[in-house]
Amino acid sequence: MTAVEQAKKRQPPPKRPRRERKESGFVVFRTALTAWLSRPLASFHLVLALTGVLTVIGIVMVLSASSVGSYDPKTGSGVYALFTKHLVFVALGGVVFWVGMRVKLERIRRMSATATVVCLGLLVLVLTPLGSTVNGSQGWFRIGDFTFQPVEAAKVALAFWGAHILVIKYNVIHQWRHLLVPVVPIALLMFALVMLQPDLGGTVTLAVVLLALLWFAGAPKRLFGVILAGGLAGVLVLALIAPYRLARVMSFLSPDPDTSAAGFQANQAKLALADGGFLGKGLGQGASNWGYLPNVQNDFIFALIGEELGLVGCVVVLALFGGVAVVGLRIATRNIDPWIRIVSGTLTVFLVAQAGINIGYVVGLLPVTGVTLPLISYGGTSLVITMLIMGVLANAARHEPEAVAALRTQGPGKFGRLLRLPAPDPYRPPATRKGAARAGAKAARPAPRAARPAPAQERRKSVREPVRRSAARTSTATSRAAARTTASRGTRSTANRRGHW
């Protein structure tokens, strides 16, 4: 064996190259989703997508729910009568959605006080003969074939104006009188006017708006315990003094014995959900459309979704409203304007809570309160106001700092150019008022610490400071005396030249 062969034999065998592990599909999807969510206008695009998908689902389900009930040969109305009106409300809501995106948020904030006063006036007028009674509640204005419910507008006005007041009082919001006045008294006045209609569902959603305002403004947590205790006591009193409310509560507590009176709708809704199964019976194939579930296109449309689209359809709707919650709170946390933060959080909690209340009493977890499912139930004031809220959320998404920088440097983008949306202005903190700043500084001033010897540098500074002040006063007095002497000499010389001396 030669020396070359021996050297080759001593060398270790070559290592095989390592195969690169392929990343799983979930990791790739998560990486791509994270990269897309980090884009400046991701929140804006998500609001547009969620609004569009929920609106389309609502259009399809309203057509399925109202086609049978709309047909009436006596009045000549066809199967598309309610569906056509719903399309009109969707078109009007689309215009309002665009207005909510286009109007400057600063202008909305300035108009919030006027809107609140107007809504209070409408809540008073609706209790007069000018108002109309629908389903036992005098809370509508009827204009031809269309109706308007002022409590829906009052919820949004309270959110805008309450956030404005709480931002102004930010430095003194830790004091109870500044925290509660005037937001809570105005809200209680709205509660009273709505309960006079009576409308328990509107009162509950108004209470959700108030609680969300106080929460996002940073109110102390013990306040919410007091408010919740008072609210539960109020609900108990209201349930006891009204027979129909007491019947609803009793049917909720014991639903089985009461299958034909107050608990009829709740029982029929659960039967519809059970008949749907996993994939549902198919669009237009549900029995609820044929009168087995009254008012299915309004308050109980989620039961029809479960019957015709099954568990899959219900999960999709729940996921979409979960997306609304995540995106709305993302907009609130990513903004630096305190008013936008409070408004975005409040409107998001209001929408998601309204959807939760509706779905809760459809599945039997809550007593029936008559609250619509946002963007999906049959149109009207609720649909138009919800579209306005989504437009304001989209506008707030365009005011995120990264979105403002991108829109002002790279242009409006495809949707901004198509919708003719103006570039948002960057946030500029307002000038602090002297009274509020002084009160806030006084409140934030820490307690006096125990006396301790000052450092050597501070002692030298404290010794030198009186000397500097006295020297400055001396120099100032000397300069003033010199100025007087010069002025007097000039006056005398002028007077001698003129012959007055």
XYZ file of C-alpha atoms in Angstrom:
501
model
C 0.000 0.000 0.000
C 1.454 3.287 -1.039
C 1.787 6.339 1.155
C -0.969 8.147 -0.791
C -3.439 5.312 -0.184
C -2.593 5.253 3.513
C -3.204 9.031 3.776
C -6.593 8.688 2.071
C -7.485 5.867 4.429
C -6.674 7.989 7.493
C -8.934 10.865 6.317
C -12.489 10.811 7.769
C -15.341 10.109 5.348
C -17.023 13.239 3.910
C -20.118 14.453 5.757
C -23.414 14.485 3.962
C -24.931 17.951 3.501
C -27.787 18.656 5.897
C -31.192 18.942 4.374
C -32.930 22.185 5.121
C -36.119 21.629 7.006
C -39.161 22.988 5.290
C -41.223 25.300 7.432
C -44.734 24.146 8.146
C -47.705 25.817 6.533
C -48.799 27.319 9.843
C -45.407 28.991 10.371
C -45.446 30.398 6.846
C -48.997 31.685 7.312
C -48.173 33.250 10.670
C -45.083 34.970 9.228
C -47.032 36.335 6.274
C -49.895 37.484 8.509
C -47.501 39.232 10.899
C -45.808 40.996 8.001
C -49.160 42.126 6.592
C -50.448 43.360 9.961
C -47.293 45.457 10.382
C -48.200 47.513 7.318
C -49.270 51.122 8.063
C -52.830 50.795 6.681
C -53.584 47.253 7.879
C -56.196 48.426 10.414
C -57.951 50.546 7.778
C -58.154 47.662 5.313
C -59.404 45.300 8.027
C -62.241 47.679 8.936
C -63.253 47.887 5.279
C -63.163 44.097 4.907
C -65.119 43.369 8.090
C -67.767 45.960 7.244
C -68.194 44.589 3.736
C -68.407 40.922 4.750
C -70.882 41.529 7.603
C -73.039 43.730 5.354
C -73.134 41.092 2.608
C -74.095 38.396 5.133
C -76.856 40.683 6.390
C -78.198 41.272 2.865
C -78.338 37.537 2.125
C -79.939 36.607 5.441
C -82.528 39.402 5.310
C -83.559 38.208 1.845
C -83.955 34.690 3.173
C -85.781 35.790 6.328
C -88.217 38.292 4.816
C -89.194 36.756 1.488
C -92.127 34.759 2.876
C -93.329 37.335 5.400
C -93.207 40.183 2.872
C -95.730 38.580 0.534
C -99.230 39.883 1.219
C -101.817 39.658 -1.569
C -104.235 41.949 0.306
C -101.830 44.909 0.251
C -100.143 43.914 -2.988
C -96.640 43.672 -1.479
C -94.339 41.145 -3.107
C -91.712 38.848 -1.690
C -88.999 41.486 -2.095
C -90.759 44.363 -0.284
C -88.738 44.258 2.964
C -85.585 43.263 1.094
C -85.872 46.338 -1.153
C -86.227 48.611 1.871
C -83.199 46.918 3.419
C -81.184 47.648 0.276
C -82.213 51.305 0.538
C -80.955 51.403 4.131
C -77.723 49.698 3.060
C -77.204 52.311 0.332
C -77.887 55.129 2.809
C -75.552 53.464 5.285
C -72.842 53.276 2.609
C -73.095 57.047 2.119
C -72.919 57.592 5.873
C -69.950 55.211 6.066
C -68.117 57.295 3.452
C -68.971 60.519 5.295
C -67.638 59.044 8.540
C -64.346 58.259 6.786
C -64.034 61.606 5.045
C -65.034 64.160 7.693
C -62.168 65.306 9.883
C -62.302 63.837 13.358
C -61.588 67.254 14.860
C -64.786 68.551 13.290
C -66.749 65.593 14.673
C -65.337 66.384 18.100
C -66.373 70.038 17.837
C -69.900 69.068 16.777
C -70.352 66.481 19.556
C -71.887 68.913 22.072
C -74.432 70.157 19.524
C -75.276 66.583 18.525
C -75.854 65.630 22.168
C -78.240 68.555 22.716
C -80.131 67.686 19.510
C -80.434 64.036 20.555
C -81.768 65.028 23.963
C -84.359 67.211 22.242
C -85.379 64.334 19.952
C -85.688 61.967 22.920
C -88.098 64.455 24.493
C -90.074 65.026 21.287
C -90.516 61.312 20.627
C -92.537 61.070 23.854
C -95.006 63.651 22.527
C -97.745 62.945 19.945
C -95.062 63.425 17.273
C -93.629 60.003 18.154
C -94.966 56.667 16.941
C -95.427 53.424 18.841
C -93.864 50.259 17.445
C -94.023 46.950 19.329
C -95.273 48.696 22.460
C -92.501 51.327 22.590
C -93.017 54.983 21.636
C -89.476 55.529 20.394
C -89.820 56.156 16.652
C -90.489 59.075 14.338
C -92.422 57.946 11.283
C -91.722 59.703 7.976
C -93.783 58.040 5.256
C -92.787 54.389 5.030
C -89.577 54.947 6.972
C -88.957 55.296 10.708
C -86.194 56.920 12.719
C -85.182 55.884 16.243
C -83.398 58.747 18.068
C -81.910 56.522 20.779
C -79.521 55.010 18.226
C -78.110 58.431 17.382
C -77.976 59.323 21.087
C -75.581 56.431 21.761
C -73.021 57.734 19.258
C -73.458 61.357 20.364
C -72.856 60.341 23.995
C -69.659 58.522 22.978
C -68.283 61.515 21.037
C -69.231 64.174 23.588
C -68.335 62.120 26.664
C -64.859 61.423 25.268
C -64.442 65.149 24.550
C -65.321 66.139 28.129
C -63.161 63.442 29.713
C -60.141 64.432 27.599
C -60.532 68.082 28.628
C -60.640 67.030 32.287
C -57.768 64.578 31.999
C -55.567 66.362 34.558
C -58.326 66.440 37.195
C -60.125 63.227 36.281
C -58.984 61.574 39.511
C -61.402 63.851 41.378
C -64.888 62.380 41.513
C -66.753 65.605 40.820
C -64.781 66.190 37.636
C -65.022 62.545 36.581
C -68.780 62.238 37.005
C -70.011 65.754 36.129
C -71.421 66.469 33.573
C -71.086 63.150 31.693
C -72.944 60.930 34.159
C -75.905 63.316 34.767
C -76.469 63.721 31.017
C -76.250 59.946 30.555
C -78.757 59.383 33.384
C -81.102 61.886 31.750
C -80.865 59.883 28.514
C -81.561 56.679 30.469
C -84.693 58.196 31.976
C -86.012 59.473 28.637
C -85.431 56.106 26.961
C -87.085 54.188 29.801
C -90.149 56.399 29.481
C -90.719 55.033 25.958
C -90.132 52.246 27.353
C -87.049 50.643 25.750
C -84.970 48.434 28.030
C -82.629 47.333 25.223
C -81.767 50.933 24.349
C -81.119 51.718 28.009
C -78.791 48.734 28.379
C -76.731 49.722 25.333
C -76.552 53.323 26.544
C -75.222 52.006 29.853
C -72.576 50.038 27.950
C -71.468 53.263 26.228
C -71.179 55.076 29.568
C -69.195 52.267 31.196
C -66.841 52.042 28.211
C -66.259 55.804 28.311
C -65.323 55.738 31.974
C -63.146 52.637 31.529
C -61.061 53.985 28.657
C -60.784 57.375 30.372
C -59.070 55.693 33.331
C -61.770 55.893 36.014
C -61.022 54.060 39.287
C -62.181 50.456 39.352
C -64.230 50.842 42.507
C -66.521 53.178 40.574
C -67.534 50.337 38.257
C -68.497 48.193 41.231
C -70.821 50.938 42.452
C -72.295 51.472 38.969
C -72.842 47.757 38.367
C -74.526 47.336 41.759
C -76.795 50.304 41.040
C -77.515 48.999 37.539
C -78.510 45.567 38.785
C -80.786 47.133 41.370
C -82.334 49.346 38.698
C -82.923 46.401 36.349
C -84.563 44.473 39.183
C -86.894 47.381 39.987
C -87.766 47.904 36.311
C -88.502 44.201 35.900
C -90.820 44.158 38.909
C -92.853 47.247 38.035
C -93.633 46.172 34.439
C -95.626 42.935 33.981
C -94.272 42.142 30.507
C -90.648 42.515 31.690
C -91.334 40.295 34.683
C -92.828 37.698 32.341
C -89.673 37.761 30.211
C -87.449 37.316 33.248
C -89.559 34.464 34.602
C -89.613 32.728 31.213
C -85.823 33.041 31.103
C -85.431 31.570 34.579
C -87.879 28.723 33.882
C -88.263 28.379 30.103
C -89.753 24.867 29.888
C -93.207 25.467 31.450
C -93.760 28.574 29.296
C -93.623 27.539 25.643
C -96.456 29.589 24.167
C -96.522 32.965 25.960
C -93.559 35.178 26.900
C -90.986 32.471 26.176
C -92.304 31.509 22.743
C -89.660 33.354 20.703
C -86.777 32.175 22.900
C -87.892 28.528 22.655
C -88.426 28.728 18.893
C -84.979 30.270 18.454
C -83.321 27.394 20.273
C -85.299 24.878 18.217
C -84.133 26.609 15.029
C -80.507 26.412 16.164
C -80.935 22.724 16.975
C -82.495 21.960 13.578
C -79.548 23.534 11.764
C -76.992 21.006 12.892
C -73.414 21.363 11.688
C -73.888 22.574 8.095
C -77.489 23.809 8.210
C -80.453 23.195 5.945
C -79.346 25.629 3.244
C -80.314 29.191 2.373
C -84.056 29.688 2.141
C -84.805 26.207 3.508
C -85.408 27.134 7.148
C -88.806 26.727 8.757
C -88.408 29.988 10.709
C -89.185 31.958 7.533
C -92.749 30.639 7.504
C -93.840 32.321 10.731
C -92.569 29.751 13.207
C -90.200 32.377 14.633
C -91.813 35.854 14.701
C -89.677 38.894 13.924
C -86.919 36.655 12.597
C -85.416 39.298 10.294
C -84.827 41.720 13.189
C -83.912 40.485 16.642
C -83.649 36.723 15.975
C -81.777 36.602 12.689
C -78.899 34.744 14.372
C -81.289 31.838 14.948
C -81.974 31.745 11.200
C -78.230 31.764 10.522
C -77.875 28.716 12.750
C -80.809 26.976 11.090
C -79.786 27.599 7.460
C -75.985 27.794 7.733
C -75.521 25.580 10.774
C -72.777 25.705 13.343
C -70.280 26.723 10.655
C -72.234 29.875 9.827
C -72.595 30.786 13.517
C -68.862 30.345 14.095
C -68.081 32.548 11.078
C -70.321 35.324 12.409
C -68.764 35.047 15.873
C -65.275 35.176 14.339
C -66.173 38.299 12.368
C -67.383 40.130 15.479
C -64.275 38.911 17.281
C -62.300 40.505 14.450
C -64.205 43.753 14.987
C -63.206 43.668 18.665
C -59.527 43.015 17.905
C -59.259 45.624 15.150
C -61.139 48.283 17.108
C -58.958 47.863 20.187
C -55.871 47.781 17.938
C -56.891 51.169 16.526
C -57.426 52.509 20.045
C -54.013 51.370 21.271
C -52.045 52.487 18.208
C -53.376 56.070 18.209
C -51.772 58.821 20.269
C -54.677 61.274 20.232
C -56.503 60.655 23.550
C -59.910 61.540 22.097
C -59.497 59.050 19.245
C -58.328 56.397 21.704
C -61.387 56.782 23.945
C -63.852 57.024 21.047
C -62.402 54.014 19.213
C -62.433 51.841 22.327
C -65.939 52.943 23.339
C -67.498 52.388 19.915
C -65.815 48.986 19.604
C -67.059 47.816 22.997
C -70.538 49.117 22.179
C -70.764 47.199 18.878
C -69.347 43.967 20.256
C -71.481 44.170 23.407
C -74.631 44.729 21.341
C -73.785 41.689 19.218
C -73.060 39.687 22.381
C -76.397 40.659 23.943
C -78.314 39.697 20.792
C -76.548 36.362 20.401
C -76.784 35.751 24.151
C -80.568 35.888 24.322
C -80.954 33.955 21.050
C -78.997 31.000 22.478
C -80.721 31.314 25.866
C -77.937 32.823 27.980
C -79.716 36.178 28.552
C -83.326 37.333 28.792
C -84.830 38.792 25.617
C -84.219 42.566 25.400
C -84.932 43.410 21.742
C -81.431 44.407 20.545
C -80.529 44.007 16.879
C -77.465 42.197 15.520
C -75.202 44.938 14.058
C -74.937 45.027 10.237
C -76.878 41.754 9.867
C -80.390 42.409 11.179
C -83.018 44.103 9.008
C -82.074 47.705 8.266
C -83.251 50.961 9.708
C -81.717 53.462 12.066
C -79.574 50.795 13.715
C -77.975 49.767 10.408
C -77.254 53.352 9.311
C -75.767 54.320 12.695
C -73.659 51.147 12.744
C -72.281 52.010 9.308
C -71.441 55.481 10.621
C -69.560 53.915 13.541
C -67.554 51.689 11.204
C -66.746 54.709 9.046
C -65.464 56.608 12.081
C -63.349 53.586 13.067
C -61.885 53.483 9.541
C -61.142 57.209 9.827
C -59.460 56.638 13.182
C -57.385 53.837 11.621
C -56.031 56.316 9.075
C -54.917 58.558 11.980
C -52.463 56.035 13.395
C -48.985 57.647 13.392
C -47.529 55.186 10.886
C -50.584 55.532 8.643
C -50.370 59.335 8.759
C -46.702 59.240 7.777
C -47.363 56.811 4.915
C -50.376 58.706 3.567
C -48.607 62.078 3.647
C -45.407 60.824 2.026
C -46.508 58.036 -0.339
C -49.934 59.283 -1.391
C -53.536 58.286 -0.537
C -53.296 54.726 -1.880
C -55.846 52.833 -3.987
C -58.792 53.053 -1.602
C -58.010 56.621 -0.601
C -57.820 57.684 -4.246
C -61.012 55.786 -5.103
C -62.976 57.188 -2.155
C -61.368 60.653 -2.439
C -60.223 60.619 1.187
C -58.093 63.572 2.336
C -54.719 63.003 3.960
C -55.060 62.956 7.771
C -53.367 65.622 9.829
C -50.715 64.576 12.365
C -51.674 64.858 16.012
C -50.646 68.070 17.758
C -51.172 68.217 21.538
C -53.349 71.200 22.472
C -52.054 73.997 24.643
C -52.637 73.223 28.307
C -54.905 75.615 30.116
C -53.368 77.327 33.141
C -56.101 76.336 35.566
C -56.124 72.678 34.593
C -52.338 72.524 34.488
C -52.046 74.143 37.915
C -54.651 71.789 39.393
C -53.032 68.768 37.802
C -49.574 69.812 38.981
C -50.872 70.425 42.465
C -52.568 67.030 42.534
C -49.522 65.278 41.111
C -47.133 66.966 43.565
C -45.578 64.294 45.804
C -45.688 64.409 49.568
C -42.853 66.361 51.227
C -39.880 64.187 51.978
C -38.018 64.090 55.253
C -35.407 66.812 55.694
C -31.987 65.690 54.650
C -28.678 67.490 54.191
C -28.340 68.984 50.721
C -25.363 67.981 48.585
C -22.302 70.202 48.549
C -23.121 71.594 45.114
C -26.643 72.563 46.203
C -25.273 74.157 49.404
C -22.809 76.240 47.399
C -25.615 77.213 45.038
C -27.860 78.223 47.965
C -25.054 80.373 49.398
C -24.170 82.030 46.119
C -27.740 82.722 45.028
C -28.456 85.633 47.491
C -25.124 87.221 46.560
C -25.972 87.027 42.886
C -29.420 88.472 43.478
C -28.045 91.404 45.528
C -25.373 92.073 42.898
C -27.997 92.030 40.191
C -30.179 94.449 42.152
C -27.193 96.763 42.708
C -26.240 96.767 39.046
C -29.842 97.374 38.034
C -30.157 100.313 40.454
C -26.834 101.773 39.227
C -27.885 101.565 35.601
C -31.236 103.178 36.364
C -29.510 106.070 38.243
C -27.092 106.583 35.363
C -29.998 106.669 32.939
C -31.807 109.272 35.052
C -28.642 111.450 35.264
C -28.118 111.334 31.516
C -31.760 112.128 30.863
C -31.704 115.085 33.298
C -28.507 116.490 31.768
C -29.977 116.243 28.302
C -33.132 118.003 29.472
C -31.187 120.808 31.142
C -28.984 121.383 28.110
C -32.026 121.512 25.860
C -33.768 123.888 28.234
C -30.691 126.207 28.409
C -30.467 126.311 24.633
C -34.149 127.249 24.408
C -33.792 129.990 27.109
C -36.072 128.538 29.751
C -33.454 128.572 32.530
